Coordinates of C-alpha atoms and ligand atoms in Angstrom, one line a residue:
M289 CA 302.4 -32.1 26.8
S290 CA 305.2 -31.7 29.2
D291 CA 306.3 -34.3 31.8
T292 CA 306.5 -31.8 34.6
T293 CA 303.6 -31.8 37.0
F294 CA 302.2 -28.3 37.8
T295 CA 299.9 -27.4 40.8
P296 CA 296.4 -27.1 39.5
R297 CA 296.0 -23.4 39.4
V298 CA 293.3 -21.2 37.7
F299 CA 294.1 -17.7 36.4
S300 CA 291.7 -15.3 34.6
G301 CA 291.3 -11.6 34.0
I302 CA 288.8 -9.0 33.1
Q303 CA 289.6 -5.4 31.8
P304 CA 288.4 -2.5 33.9
S305 CA 287.6 -0.6 30.7
G306 CA 283.9 -0.1 31.5
G307 CA 281.1 -1.6 33.5
L308 CA 280.6 -5.3 33.8
T309 CA 278.0 -6.8 31.5
L310 CA 275.9 -10.0 31.8
G311 CA 278.3 -11.4 29.1
N312 CA 281.2 -11.0 31.5
Y313 CA 279.2 -12.4 34.4
L314 CA 277.9 -15.6 32.6
G315 CA 281.0 -16.0 30.3
A316 CA 283.6 -15.4 33.0
I317 CA 282.9 -14.4 36.6
K318 CA 280.1 -16.9 37.5
R319 CA 282.3 -19.7 36.2
F320 CA 285.4 -18.2 38.2
V321 CA 283.2 -18.6 41.3
D322 CA 282.4 -22.2 40.5
M323 CA 286.1 -23.1 39.9
Q324 CA 286.9 -21.4 43.2
N325 CA 284.3 -23.3 45.0
E326 CA 285.1 -26.7 43.5
G327 CA 288.2 -26.6 45.7
A328 CA 290.3 -28.6 43.1
Y329 CA 292.4 -25.5 42.2
E330 CA 294.3 -22.4 43.6
T331 CA 292.5 -19.5 42.0
V332 CA 293.9 -16.1 40.9
Y333 CA 291.6 -13.4 39.4
C334 CA 292.8 -10.2 38.1
M335 CA 291.6 -6.7 37.1
V336 CA 293.9 -6.3 34.0
D337 CA 294.4 -2.5 34.0
L338 CA 297.6 -2.8 31.9
H339 CA 295.5 -4.4 29.2
A340 CA 292.7 -1.7 29.5
I341 CA 295.1 1.2 28.8
T342 CA 296.1 -0.3 25.4
V343 CA 293.1 1.9 24.3
W344 CA 292.7 5.3 26.0
Q345 CA 291.3 5.3 29.5
D346 CA 290.5 8.4 31.4
P347 CA 292.5 8.1 34.6
G348 CA 289.6 8.8 36.9
D349 CA 287.5 6.3 35.1
L350 CA 290.2 3.6 35.1
A351 CA 290.5 3.9 38.9
H352 CA 286.7 3.8 39.4
N353 CA 286.2 1.0 37.0
T354 CA 289.0 -1.1 38.6
R355 CA 287.4 -0.7 42.1
E356 CA 283.9 -1.4 40.7
L357 CA 285.2 -4.5 39.0
A358 CA 286.7 -5.7 42.2
A359 CA 283.4 -5.0 43.8
G360 CA 281.7 -7.0 41.1
F361 CA 284.0 -10.0 41.6
I362 CA 283.4 -10.0 45.4
A363 CA 279.6 -9.4 45.1
S364 CA 279.4 -12.4 42.7
G365 CA 281.0 -14.7 45.2
I366 CA 284.8 -14.4 44.8
D367 CA 286.0 -14.8 48.3
P368 CA 289.4 -13.1 49.0
E369 CA 290.0 -15.7 51.7
K370 CA 289.7 -18.5 49.0
S371 CA 290.9 -16.7 45.9
I372 CA 293.9 -14.3 45.3
L373 CA 292.2 -11.0 43.8
I374 CA 294.6 -8.6 42.3
N375 CA 294.9 -5.5 40.1
Q376 CA 297.4 -6.3 37.4
S377 CA 299.7 -3.3 37.6
Q378 CA 300.3 -3.9 41.3
V379 CA 302.2 -7.3 40.6
P380 CA 305.1 -6.0 38.6
E381 CA 306.2 -9.5 37.5
H382 CA 303.4 -9.6 34.9
A383 CA 304.9 -6.8 32.9
Q384 CA 308.3 -8.1 33.4
L385 CA 307.6 -11.5 32.1
A386 CA 305.6 -9.7 29.2
W387 CA 308.9 -8.1 28.0
I388 CA 310.5 -11.5 27.8
F389 CA 307.5 -12.8 25.9
N390 CA 307.7 -9.8 23.5
T391 CA 311.1 -11.3 22.4
V392 CA 309.6 -14.8 22.1
A393 CA 306.4 -14.0 20.1
R394 CA 306.7 -13.4 16.4
M395 CA 305.2 -10.4 14.6
G396 CA 303.3 -12.8 12.3
W397 CA 301.6 -14.6 15.3
M398 CA 300.4 -11.2 16.7
Q399 CA 299.3 -9.9 13.2
R400 CA 296.8 -12.9 13.0
M401 CA 295.1 -11.9 16.3
T402 CA 291.4 -11.2 15.5
Q403 CA 290.8 -9.0 18.6
F404 CA 293.7 -6.8 17.5
K405 CA 292.1 -6.4 14.0
D406 CA 288.7 -5.6 15.6
K407 CA 290.0 -3.2 18.1
A408 CA 292.5 -1.4 15.8
G409 CA 289.9 -1.0 13.2
K410 CA 290.9 0.3 9.7
N411 CA 293.8 2.6 10.8
T412 CA 296.2 -0.1 12.3
Q413 CA 299.1 2.5 12.0
N414 CA 297.4 4.5 14.7
A415 CA 296.8 1.8 17.1
S416 CA 299.0 1.7 20.2
L417 CA 302.0 -0.6 20.3
G418 CA 300.7 -2.0 23.5
L419 CA 297.4 -3.1 21.6
F420 CA 299.5 -5.1 19.3
A421 CA 301.6 -6.7 22.1
Y422 CA 298.4 -7.3 24.2
P423 CA 298.4 -11.1 23.8
A424 CA 302.1 -11.4 25.0
L425 CA 301.0 -9.6 28.2
M426 CA 298.1 -11.9 28.5
A427 CA 300.4 -14.9 28.2
A428 CA 302.6 -13.5 30.9
D429 CA 299.5 -12.9 33.1
I430 CA 298.8 -16.7 32.9
L431 CA 302.4 -18.2 32.8
I432 CA 303.9 -16.0 35.6
Y433 CA 301.6 -18.3 37.8
H434 CA 302.3 -21.5 35.9
A435 CA 298.4 -21.5 35.6
T436 CA 297.1 -24.8 34.3
H437 CA 293.5 -23.7 33.5
V438 CA 292.0 -20.5 32.3
P439 CA 288.2 -20.0 32.2
V440 CA 287.2 -17.4 29.6
G441 CA 284.5 -16.7 27.0
D442 CA 284.6 -18.0 23.5
D443 CA 286.3 -14.7 22.1
Q444 CA 289.6 -15.4 24.1
K445 CA 290.2 -18.8 22.4
Q446 CA 292.8 -17.5 19.9
H447 CA 294.7 -15.8 22.7
L448 CA 294.9 -18.9 24.8
E449 CA 296.3 -20.9 21.7
L450 CA 298.9 -18.1 21.4
T451 CA 299.8 -18.5 25.1
R452 CA 300.5 -22.2 24.4
D453 CA 302.6 -21.3 21.4
I454 CA 304.7 -18.9 23.5
A455 CA 305.2 -21.5 26.2
T456 CA 306.2 -24.1 23.6
K457 CA 308.6 -21.8 21.8
F458 CA 310.2 -20.6 25.2
N459 CA 310.6 -24.2 26.5
H460 CA 312.0 -25.3 23.1
D461 CA 314.4 -22.2 22.5
Y462 CA 315.8 -22.5 26.0
G463 CA 315.7 -26.3 26.2
V464 CA 313.7 -26.4 29.4
D465 CA 310.3 -27.8 30.5
F466 CA 309.5 -24.8 32.5
F467 CA 306.1 -23.3 31.4
P468 CA 303.0 -25.4 31.3
L469 CA 300.7 -25.7 28.3
T470 CA 297.7 -24.1 29.8
E471 CA 294.1 -25.5 29.1
P472 CA 291.5 -23.1 28.1
V473 CA 288.1 -23.7 30.0
I474 CA 285.3 -22.6 27.6
E475 CA 282.3 -24.3 28.8
G476 CA 278.6 -24.0 29.5
A477 CA 275.6 -22.4 27.8
A478 CA 276.9 -18.8 27.9
T479 CA 280.4 -18.8 26.5
R480 CA 279.2 -16.2 24.0
V481 CA 276.3 -14.0 25.1
M482 CA 274.9 -12.0 22.3
S483 CA 273.6 -8.4 22.0
L484 CA 270.0 -8.0 23.0
R485 CA 269.5 -5.9 19.9
D486 CA 271.4 -8.1 17.2
G487 CA 271.9 -11.8 17.6
S488 CA 274.9 -11.8 15.4
K489 CA 276.9 -9.4 17.6
K490 CA 278.5 -10.1 21.0
M491 CA 277.2 -8.4 24.0
S492 CA 279.9 -5.8 24.8
K493 CA 280.6 -3.0 27.2
S494 CA 281.8 -1.0 24.3
D495 CA 278.6 -1.2 22.3
P496 CA 277.2 2.3 21.8
S497 CA 273.7 1.1 22.5
D498 CA 273.1 0.6 26.2
A499 CA 269.9 -1.4 25.2
S500 CA 272.2 -4.1 23.7
R501 CA 273.4 -5.3 27.0
I502 CA 272.6 -5.8 30.6
N503 CA 275.0 -4.1 33.0
M504 CA 275.6 -5.6 36.4
T505 CA 274.7 -2.2 37.9
D506 CA 271.3 -2.1 36.1
D507 CA 268.3 -2.0 38.5
A508 CA 265.3 -4.4 38.4
D509 CA 263.2 -2.0 36.1
T510 CA 266.0 -1.5 33.6
I511 CA 266.7 -5.2 33.4
A512 CA 263.0 -5.9 32.8
K513 CA 262.7 -3.1 30.2
K514 CA 265.7 -4.3 28.2
I515 CA 264.6 -7.9 28.2
R516 CA 261.1 -7.0 27.2
K517 CA 262.5 -5.0 24.3
A518 CA 265.1 -7.6 23.3
K519 CA 264.8 -8.5 19.6
T520 CA 263.1 -11.9 19.0
D521 CA 261.3 -13.5 16.1
P522 CA 257.5 -14.3 15.9
D523 CA 257.7 -18.0 16.5
A524 CA 257.2 -19.9 19.7
L525 CA 260.1 -21.7 21.4
P526 CA 261.0 -25.1 20.0
S527 CA 261.1 -28.1 22.1
E528 CA 264.4 -29.4 20.7
V529 CA 267.8 -27.7 20.6
K530 CA 267.8 -28.2 16.7
G531 CA 264.9 -25.8 16.4
L532 CA 267.1 -23.0 17.6
E533 CA 269.4 -23.2 14.6
D534 CA 269.0 -20.0 12.5
R535 CA 267.2 -18.3 15.3
P536 CA 270.1 -16.5 16.9
E537 CA 268.1 -14.1 19.1
A538 CA 265.9 -17.0 20.5
R539 CA 269.0 -19.0 21.1
N540 CA 270.6 -16.2 22.9
L541 CA 267.7 -15.7 25.3
V542 CA 267.4 -19.5 26.0
N543 CA 271.2 -19.6 26.6
I544 CA 271.0 -16.7 29.0
Y545 CA 268.1 -18.5 30.8
A546 CA 270.0 -21.7 31.0
A547 CA 273.2 -20.2 32.4
L548 CA 271.4 -18.1 35.0
A549 CA 269.2 -21.1 36.2
D550 CA 272.2 -23.5 36.0
M551 CA 270.3 -25.7 33.7
T552 CA 271.0 -27.1 30.3
V553 CA 269.4 -25.8 27.2
E554 CA 267.5 -29.1 26.7
Q555 CA 266.1 -28.6 30.2
V556 CA 265.0 -25.1 29.4
L557 CA 263.3 -26.2 26.2
A558 CA 261.6 -29.2 27.9
D559 CA 260.1 -26.6 30.4
H560 CA 259.4 -23.7 27.9
G561 CA 259.0 -25.4 24.5
G562 CA 255.9 -24.2 22.8
A563 CA 255.8 -21.0 24.7
Q564 CA 255.6 -17.6 22.9
F565 CA 258.1 -14.9 23.9
G566 CA 255.2 -13.1 25.5
A567 CA 255.3 -15.8 28.2
F568 CA 259.0 -16.7 28.2
K569 CA 260.4 -13.1 28.5
P570 CA 258.5 -12.5 31.8
A571 CA 260.0 -15.7 33.1
L572 CA 263.5 -14.6 32.0
V573 CA 262.9 -11.3 33.7
D574 CA 262.0 -12.8 36.9
L575 CA 265.0 -15.2 36.8
A576 CA 267.4 -12.4 35.8
V577 CA 266.2 -10.0 38.5
S578 CA 266.4 -12.7 41.2
K579 CA 270.0 -13.6 40.3
L580 CA 271.4 -10.2 39.4
S581 CA 269.8 -7.7 41.9
P582 CA 271.4 -9.1 45.0
I583 CA 274.8 -8.7 43.1
S584 CA 274.2 -5.1 42.1
T585 CA 272.9 -4.3 45.6
E586 CA 276.0 -5.8 47.1
M587 CA 278.3 -4.0 44.6
S588 CA 276.9 -0.6 45.7
R589 CA 277.4 -1.5 49.4
L590 CA 281.1 -2.4 48.6
M591 CA 281.6 0.7 46.6
A592 CA 280.6 2.8 49.6
D593 CA 283.9 1.9 51.3
T594 CA 286.6 1.9 48.6
A595 CA 289.4 1.8 51.3
E596 CA 288.4 -1.7 52.1
I597 CA 288.5 -2.7 48.4
D598 CA 292.0 -1.2 48.2
R599 CA 293.0 -3.2 51.3
V600 CA 291.7 -6.5 49.8
L601 CA 293.8 -5.6 46.6
A602 CA 296.8 -4.8 48.5
R603 CA 296.6 -8.1 50.3
G604 CA 296.0 -9.9 47.1
A605 CA 299.1 -8.3 45.5
E606 CA 301.2 -9.5 48.4
Q607 CA 299.9 -13.1 48.1
A608 CA 300.5 -13.1 44.3
R609 CA 304.0 -12.0 44.6
N610 CA 304.9 -15.0 46.7
I611 CA 304.1 -17.0 43.5
T612 CA 305.2 -14.6 40.8
A613 CA 308.6 -13.5 42.1
P614 CA 310.2 -17.0 42.2
I615 CA 308.9 -17.8 38.8
L616 CA 310.2 -14.6 37.3
K617 CA 313.6 -15.2 39.1
Q618 CA 313.8 -18.8 37.5
T619 CA 312.9 -17.3 34.1
Y620 CA 315.6 -14.8 34.3
D621 CA 318.1 -17.6 35.3
I622 CA 316.9 -19.6 32.3
V623 CA 317.4 -16.7 30.0
G624 CA 320.9 -15.9 31.4
M625 CA 320.2 -12.6 33.3
V626 CA 322.8 -12.0 35.9
S627 CA 321.5 -10.9 39.3
G628 CA 324.9 -10.3 40.8
Ligands
AMP749 P1 286.6 -8.4 28.7 O1 285.5 -7.6 29.3 O2 286.8 -8.2 27.2 O3 287.9 -8.1 29.5 O4 286.3 -9.9 29.0 C1 286.5 -10.5 30.2 C2 285.8 -11.9 30.1 O5 284.6 -11.9 29.8 C3 286.5 -12.7 29.1 O6 286.7 -14.0 29.6 C4 285.6 -12.8 27.9 O7 285.6 -13.9 27.1 C5 284.3 -12.8 28.7 N1 283.2 -12.1 27.9 C6 283.1 -10.8 27.5 N2 282.0 -10.7 26.8 C7 281.3 -11.9 26.7 C8 280.1 -12.3 26.1 N3 279.4 -11.5 25.4 N4 279.8 -13.6 26.3 C9 280.5 -14.5 27.0 N5 281.7 -14.1 27.5 C10 282.1 -12.8 27.4
LIG750 N1 292.1 -10.5 27.1 C1 291.1 -10.8 28.0 C2 289.8 -10.1 27.6 O1 289.8 -9.2 26.8 C3 291.4 -10.3 29.4 C4 292.7 -11.0 30.0 C5 293.8 -10.5 30.1 C6 292.7 -12.4 30.3 N2 294.8 -11.3 30.7 C7 294.1 -12.5 30.9 C8 291.8 -13.5 30.4 C9 294.6 -13.8 31.3 C10 292.3 -14.6 30.9 C11 293.7 -14.8 31.3 O2 288.8 -10.7 27.9

C-alpha cells in the first residue's frame, strides 16, 4: 500500500439502464446511505450514464431512467447536502481520465472480465468497443476522486481488483505515488440478492421476467404478490445458518429479510427458525412493504418535479469538478501533457 495519506472518500455508481431493483437497493444504495451517515467519509454517488450506453439505450428512456435513479437515491436517504450526487457525463474528467487508463490497462486484463463476457454474449465481435473498455472508465470514475472506499455488490469485485491493477501500473510506470489502492466494501447480508424465481441467478433489472425481481417502483400489492409467489422449498426454516446450505431460495429470502430489518442472518433464524414459508413469507411481505413503500412514494413525488432533480444534479456536478479538475490536471502533468 502507498505511503501517501488520502482523504477518506467514498465513490460508487449505478447504471441508469432500467429501473432500480431490490438488489440495487440492498447491495448498494442502502449501504451508500449508511456510509454517508457514518460521517467518516466524503461521499460521492453517481448515475453512470456513460456506462449505460455501452449497450443500446433509447435516448428518452436514458433521460427518464437517469432522473428516476436520482429520485431513487434521494428517496432512499442520499442527502445532496451531505453527499455529492452527479450524472457521470456532466463531469467530463471521468471520460478524460478514462482515456489515459485505456492506455494503461492491457487487452489481456479486459478479456478476463466476466461482466464483459456475460454482457457481450456469444457474439463478442458485435459488442461495442465501449463495453470492452467499460472497466477502465469505472476505474476512472473512482480514481478521478482519489476515492479510498467503494461500496458495491459482490458482482463488482473483479472490476475493483482491476481498478487497483490500473492504479498500481500507472503509479509504477510513471514512478509516482499518485493514485490510491481503493478498498472494495462488499459487506452485509445482501451483497448478492438472487432472483425470486431462480436462486442460482442474480436479481437483475435486465431479467425478462418481472416476477424475478422487486422493483423500487412496485406498489404494495405487487411486492406482496411477488414474495408470495417466490420459489421456495417445502421445508421449514432452519434455526442455524448451516441449515441454509444447498437451499439457495430459502437463503435468499432470509438474507433479504436480514438486510431489510438491519439484522444478522443468525438473528432472523433465531426468530423464525422452525417456521414454514406459509408463515415467513407474510412476515417478509410486511417488512418489505413497510421499508419500500415510503421510498417508492417519495420517488413519485420527486419525479413530479424533474426541474428540481436537474438542479440538484447541476449543483452536484459543480461540486464534483472542484475535486476532479485538479486531479486531472495533476495526471496530465505526470503524463507529460503540455498545457501551454
Ligand atoms: P447496476 O445496476 O449493474 O449498475 O449495479 C449497481 C450496484 O448494485 C452495484 O454495486 C451492484 O453490485 C449492485 N447490485 C446489482 N444487482 C445486485 C444484486 N442482485 N444483489 C446485490 N447487489 C446488486
Ligand atoms: N459497474 C458498476 C455496475 O454495473 C457501475 C459502476 C460504474 C460503478 N462505475 C462505478 C460502481 C464506480 C462503483 C464505482 O454495477
